[in-house]
Short mmCIF file of the N, C-alpha and C atoms (twelve columns), coordinates in Angstrom:
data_MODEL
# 
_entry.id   MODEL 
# 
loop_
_atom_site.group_PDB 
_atom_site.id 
_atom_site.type_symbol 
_atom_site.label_atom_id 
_atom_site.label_alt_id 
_atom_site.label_comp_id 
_atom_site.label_asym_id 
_atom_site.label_seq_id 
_atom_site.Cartn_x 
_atom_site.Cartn_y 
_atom_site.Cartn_z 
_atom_site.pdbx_PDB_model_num 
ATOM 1   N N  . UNK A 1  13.769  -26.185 2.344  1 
ATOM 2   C CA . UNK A 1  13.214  -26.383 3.662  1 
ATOM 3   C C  . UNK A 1  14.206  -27.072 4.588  1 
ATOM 4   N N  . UNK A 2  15.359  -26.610 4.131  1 
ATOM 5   C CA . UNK A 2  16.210  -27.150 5.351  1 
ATOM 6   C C  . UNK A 2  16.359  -26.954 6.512  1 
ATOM 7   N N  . UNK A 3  15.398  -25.665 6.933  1 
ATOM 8   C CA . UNK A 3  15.198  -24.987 8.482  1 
ATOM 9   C C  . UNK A 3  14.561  -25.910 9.116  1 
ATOM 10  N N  . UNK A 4  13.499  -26.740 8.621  1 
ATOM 11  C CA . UNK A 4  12.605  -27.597 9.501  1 
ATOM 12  C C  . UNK A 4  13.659  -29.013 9.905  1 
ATOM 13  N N  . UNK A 5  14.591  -29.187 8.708  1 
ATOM 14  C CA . UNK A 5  15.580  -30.291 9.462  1 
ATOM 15  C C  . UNK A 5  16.828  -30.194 10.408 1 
ATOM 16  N N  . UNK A 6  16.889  -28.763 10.298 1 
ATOM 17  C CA . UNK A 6  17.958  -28.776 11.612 1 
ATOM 18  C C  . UNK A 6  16.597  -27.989 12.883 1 
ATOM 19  N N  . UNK A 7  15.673  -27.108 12.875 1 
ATOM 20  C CA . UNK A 7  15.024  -26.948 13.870 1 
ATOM 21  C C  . UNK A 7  13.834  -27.633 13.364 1 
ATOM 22  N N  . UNK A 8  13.406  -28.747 14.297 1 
ATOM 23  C CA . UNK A 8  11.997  -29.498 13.965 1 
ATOM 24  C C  . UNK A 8  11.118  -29.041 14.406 1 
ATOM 25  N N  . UNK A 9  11.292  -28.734 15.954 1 
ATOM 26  C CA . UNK A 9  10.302  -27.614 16.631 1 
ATOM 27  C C  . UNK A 9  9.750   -26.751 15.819 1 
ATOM 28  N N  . UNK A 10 10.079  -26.163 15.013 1 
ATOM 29  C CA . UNK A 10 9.500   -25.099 13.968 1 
ATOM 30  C C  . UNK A 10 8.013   -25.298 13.390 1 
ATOM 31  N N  . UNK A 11 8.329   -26.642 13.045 1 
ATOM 32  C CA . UNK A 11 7.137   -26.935 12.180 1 
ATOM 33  C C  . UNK A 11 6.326   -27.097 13.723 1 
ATOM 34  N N  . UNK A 12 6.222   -27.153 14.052 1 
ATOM 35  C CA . UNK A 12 4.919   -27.488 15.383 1 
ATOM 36  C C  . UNK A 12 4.641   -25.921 15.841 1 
ATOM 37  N N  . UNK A 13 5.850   -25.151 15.865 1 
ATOM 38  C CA . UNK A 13 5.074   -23.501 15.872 1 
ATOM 39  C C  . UNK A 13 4.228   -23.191 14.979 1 
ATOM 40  N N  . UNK A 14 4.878   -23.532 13.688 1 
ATOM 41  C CA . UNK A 14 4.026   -22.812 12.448 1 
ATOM 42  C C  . UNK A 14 2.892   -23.877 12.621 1 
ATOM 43  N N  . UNK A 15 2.511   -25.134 12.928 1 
ATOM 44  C CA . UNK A 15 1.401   -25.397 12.772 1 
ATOM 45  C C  . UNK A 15 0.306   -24.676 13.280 1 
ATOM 46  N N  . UNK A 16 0.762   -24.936 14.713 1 
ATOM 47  C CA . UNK A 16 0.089   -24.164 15.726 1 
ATOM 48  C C  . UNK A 16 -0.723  -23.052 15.585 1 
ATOM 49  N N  . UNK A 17 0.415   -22.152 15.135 1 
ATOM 50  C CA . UNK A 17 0.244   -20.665 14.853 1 
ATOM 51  C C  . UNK A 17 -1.067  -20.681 13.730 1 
ATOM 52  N N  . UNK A 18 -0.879  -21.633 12.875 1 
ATOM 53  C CA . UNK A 18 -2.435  -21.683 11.584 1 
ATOM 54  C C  . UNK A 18 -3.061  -22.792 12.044 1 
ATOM 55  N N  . UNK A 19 -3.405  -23.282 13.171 1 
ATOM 56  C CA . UNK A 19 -4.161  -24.066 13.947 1 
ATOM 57  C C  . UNK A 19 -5.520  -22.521 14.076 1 
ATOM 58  N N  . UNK A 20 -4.271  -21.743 14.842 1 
ATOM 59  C CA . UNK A 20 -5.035  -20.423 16.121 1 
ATOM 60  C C  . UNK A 20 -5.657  -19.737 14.782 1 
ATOM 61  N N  . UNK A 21 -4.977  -19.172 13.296 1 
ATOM 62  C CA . UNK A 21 -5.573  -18.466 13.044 1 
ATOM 63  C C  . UNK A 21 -7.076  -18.847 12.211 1 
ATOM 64  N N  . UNK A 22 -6.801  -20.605 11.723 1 
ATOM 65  C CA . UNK A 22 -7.790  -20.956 11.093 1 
ATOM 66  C C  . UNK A 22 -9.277  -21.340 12.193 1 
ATOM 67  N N  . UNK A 23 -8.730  -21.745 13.384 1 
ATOM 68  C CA . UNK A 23 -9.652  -22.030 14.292 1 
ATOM 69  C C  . UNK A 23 -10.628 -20.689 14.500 1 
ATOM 70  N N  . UNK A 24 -9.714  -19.564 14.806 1 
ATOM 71  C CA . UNK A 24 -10.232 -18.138 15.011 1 
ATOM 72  C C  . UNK A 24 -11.616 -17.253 13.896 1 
ATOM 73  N N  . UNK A 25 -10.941 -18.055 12.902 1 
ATOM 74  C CA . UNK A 25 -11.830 -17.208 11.269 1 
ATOM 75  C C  . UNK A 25 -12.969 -18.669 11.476 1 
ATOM 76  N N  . UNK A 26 -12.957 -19.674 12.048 1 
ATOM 77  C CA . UNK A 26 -13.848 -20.831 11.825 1 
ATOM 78  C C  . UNK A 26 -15.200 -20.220 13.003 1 
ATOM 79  N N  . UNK A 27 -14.202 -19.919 14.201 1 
ATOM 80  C CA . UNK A 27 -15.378 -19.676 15.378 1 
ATOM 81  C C  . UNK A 27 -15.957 -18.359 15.003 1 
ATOM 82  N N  . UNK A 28 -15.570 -17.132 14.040 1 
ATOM 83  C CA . UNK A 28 -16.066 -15.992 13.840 1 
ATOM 84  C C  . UNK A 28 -17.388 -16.266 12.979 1 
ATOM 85  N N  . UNK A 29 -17.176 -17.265 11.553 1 
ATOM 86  C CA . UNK A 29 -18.218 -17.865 11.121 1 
ATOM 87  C C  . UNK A 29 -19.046 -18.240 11.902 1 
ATOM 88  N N  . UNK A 30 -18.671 -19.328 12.410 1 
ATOM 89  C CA . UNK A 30 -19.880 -20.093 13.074 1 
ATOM 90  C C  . UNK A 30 -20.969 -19.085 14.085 1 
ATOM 91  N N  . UNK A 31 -20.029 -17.994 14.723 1 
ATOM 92  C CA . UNK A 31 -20.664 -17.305 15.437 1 
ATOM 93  C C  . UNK A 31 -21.846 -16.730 14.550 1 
ATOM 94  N N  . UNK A 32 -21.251 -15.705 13.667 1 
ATOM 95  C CA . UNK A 32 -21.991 -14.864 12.831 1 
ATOM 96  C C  . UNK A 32 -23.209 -15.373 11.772 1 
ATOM 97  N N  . UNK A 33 -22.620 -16.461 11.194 1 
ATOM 98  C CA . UNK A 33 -23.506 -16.917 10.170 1 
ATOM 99  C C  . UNK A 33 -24.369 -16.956 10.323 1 
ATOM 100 N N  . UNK A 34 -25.512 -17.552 11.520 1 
ATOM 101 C CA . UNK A 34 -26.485 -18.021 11.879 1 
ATOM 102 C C  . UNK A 34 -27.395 -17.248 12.234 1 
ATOM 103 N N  . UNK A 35 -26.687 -16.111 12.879 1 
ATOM 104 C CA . UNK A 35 -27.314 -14.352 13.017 1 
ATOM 105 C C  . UNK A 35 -27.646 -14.341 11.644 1 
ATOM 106 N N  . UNK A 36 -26.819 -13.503 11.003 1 
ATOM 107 C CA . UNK A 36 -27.078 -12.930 9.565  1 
ATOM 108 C C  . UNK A 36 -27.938 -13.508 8.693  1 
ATOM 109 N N  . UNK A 37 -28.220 -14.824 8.738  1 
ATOM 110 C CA . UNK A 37 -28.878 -15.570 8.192  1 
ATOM 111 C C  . UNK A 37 -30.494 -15.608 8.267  1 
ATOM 112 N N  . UNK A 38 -30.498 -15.777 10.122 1 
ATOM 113 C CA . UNK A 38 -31.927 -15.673 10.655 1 
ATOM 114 C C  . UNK A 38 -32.235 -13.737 10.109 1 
ATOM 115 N N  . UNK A 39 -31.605 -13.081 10.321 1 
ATOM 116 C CA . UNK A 39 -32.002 -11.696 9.792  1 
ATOM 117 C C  . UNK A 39 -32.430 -11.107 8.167  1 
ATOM 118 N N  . UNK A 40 -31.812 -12.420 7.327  1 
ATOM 119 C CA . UNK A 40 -31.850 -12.409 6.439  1 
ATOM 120 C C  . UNK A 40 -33.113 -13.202 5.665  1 
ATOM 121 N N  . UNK A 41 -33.504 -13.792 6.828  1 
ATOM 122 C CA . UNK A 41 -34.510 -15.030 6.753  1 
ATOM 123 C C  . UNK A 41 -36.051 -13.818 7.150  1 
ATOM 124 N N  . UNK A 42 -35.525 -12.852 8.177  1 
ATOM 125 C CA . UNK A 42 -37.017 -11.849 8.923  1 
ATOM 126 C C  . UNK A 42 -36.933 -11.400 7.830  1 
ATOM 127 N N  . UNK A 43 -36.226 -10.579 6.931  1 
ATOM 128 C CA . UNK A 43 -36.668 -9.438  5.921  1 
ATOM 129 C C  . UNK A 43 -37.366 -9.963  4.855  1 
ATOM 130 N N  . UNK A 44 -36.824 -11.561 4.481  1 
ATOM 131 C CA . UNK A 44 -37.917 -11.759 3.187  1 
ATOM 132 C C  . UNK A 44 -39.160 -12.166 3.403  1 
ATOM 133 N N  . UNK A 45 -39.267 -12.651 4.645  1 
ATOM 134 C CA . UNK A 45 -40.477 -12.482 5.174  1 
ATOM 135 C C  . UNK A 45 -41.566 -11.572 5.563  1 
ATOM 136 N N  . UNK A 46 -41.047 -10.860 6.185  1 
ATOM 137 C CA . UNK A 46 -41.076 -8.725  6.075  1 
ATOM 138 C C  . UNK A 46 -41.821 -8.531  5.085  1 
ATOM 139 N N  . UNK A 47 -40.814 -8.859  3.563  1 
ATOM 140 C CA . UNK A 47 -40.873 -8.283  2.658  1 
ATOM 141 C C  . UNK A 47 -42.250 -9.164  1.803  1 
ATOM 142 N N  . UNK A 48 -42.450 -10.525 2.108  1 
ATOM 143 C CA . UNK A 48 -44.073 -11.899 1.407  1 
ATOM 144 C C  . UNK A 48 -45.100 -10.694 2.104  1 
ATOM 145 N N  . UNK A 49 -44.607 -10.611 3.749  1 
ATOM 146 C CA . UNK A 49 -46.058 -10.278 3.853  1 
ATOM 147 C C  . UNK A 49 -46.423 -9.413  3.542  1 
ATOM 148 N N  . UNK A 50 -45.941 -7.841  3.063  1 
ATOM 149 C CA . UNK A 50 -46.299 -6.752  2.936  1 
ATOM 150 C C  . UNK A 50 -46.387 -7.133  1.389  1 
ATOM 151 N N  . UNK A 51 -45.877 -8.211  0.622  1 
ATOM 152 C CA . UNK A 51 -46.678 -8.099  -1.146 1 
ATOM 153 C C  . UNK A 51 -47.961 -8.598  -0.844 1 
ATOM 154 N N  . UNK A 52 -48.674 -9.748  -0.015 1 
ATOM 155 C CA . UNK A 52 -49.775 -10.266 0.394  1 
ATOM 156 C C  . UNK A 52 -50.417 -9.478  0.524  1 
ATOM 157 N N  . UNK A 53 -50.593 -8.438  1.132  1 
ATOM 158 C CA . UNK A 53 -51.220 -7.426  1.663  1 
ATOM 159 C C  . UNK A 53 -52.252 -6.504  0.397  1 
# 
């Protein structure tokens, strides 16, 4: 790793750069999960009331 001691700047790109991509896959979760979840939450419900029946 002698690139990061003659260019230091480097390491603050590469952070960066897996700042953007981990932030990116974090906000796709957060988006999605909560959907899929509540949808996942109607069908077994869907599915109590029509054994009740």
């Amino acid at each position: 790793m002698d690139v990061l001691i003659y260019y230091p700047w480097l390491f603050v790109v590469f952070a960066a750069i897996l700042g953007l991509i981990v932030g990116s896959f974090l906000n796709v979760v957060i988006h999605r999960l909560p959907i899929m979840m509540e949808r996942g939450w109607r069908e077994e419900c869907a599915e109590a009331s029509q054994n009740t029946r």
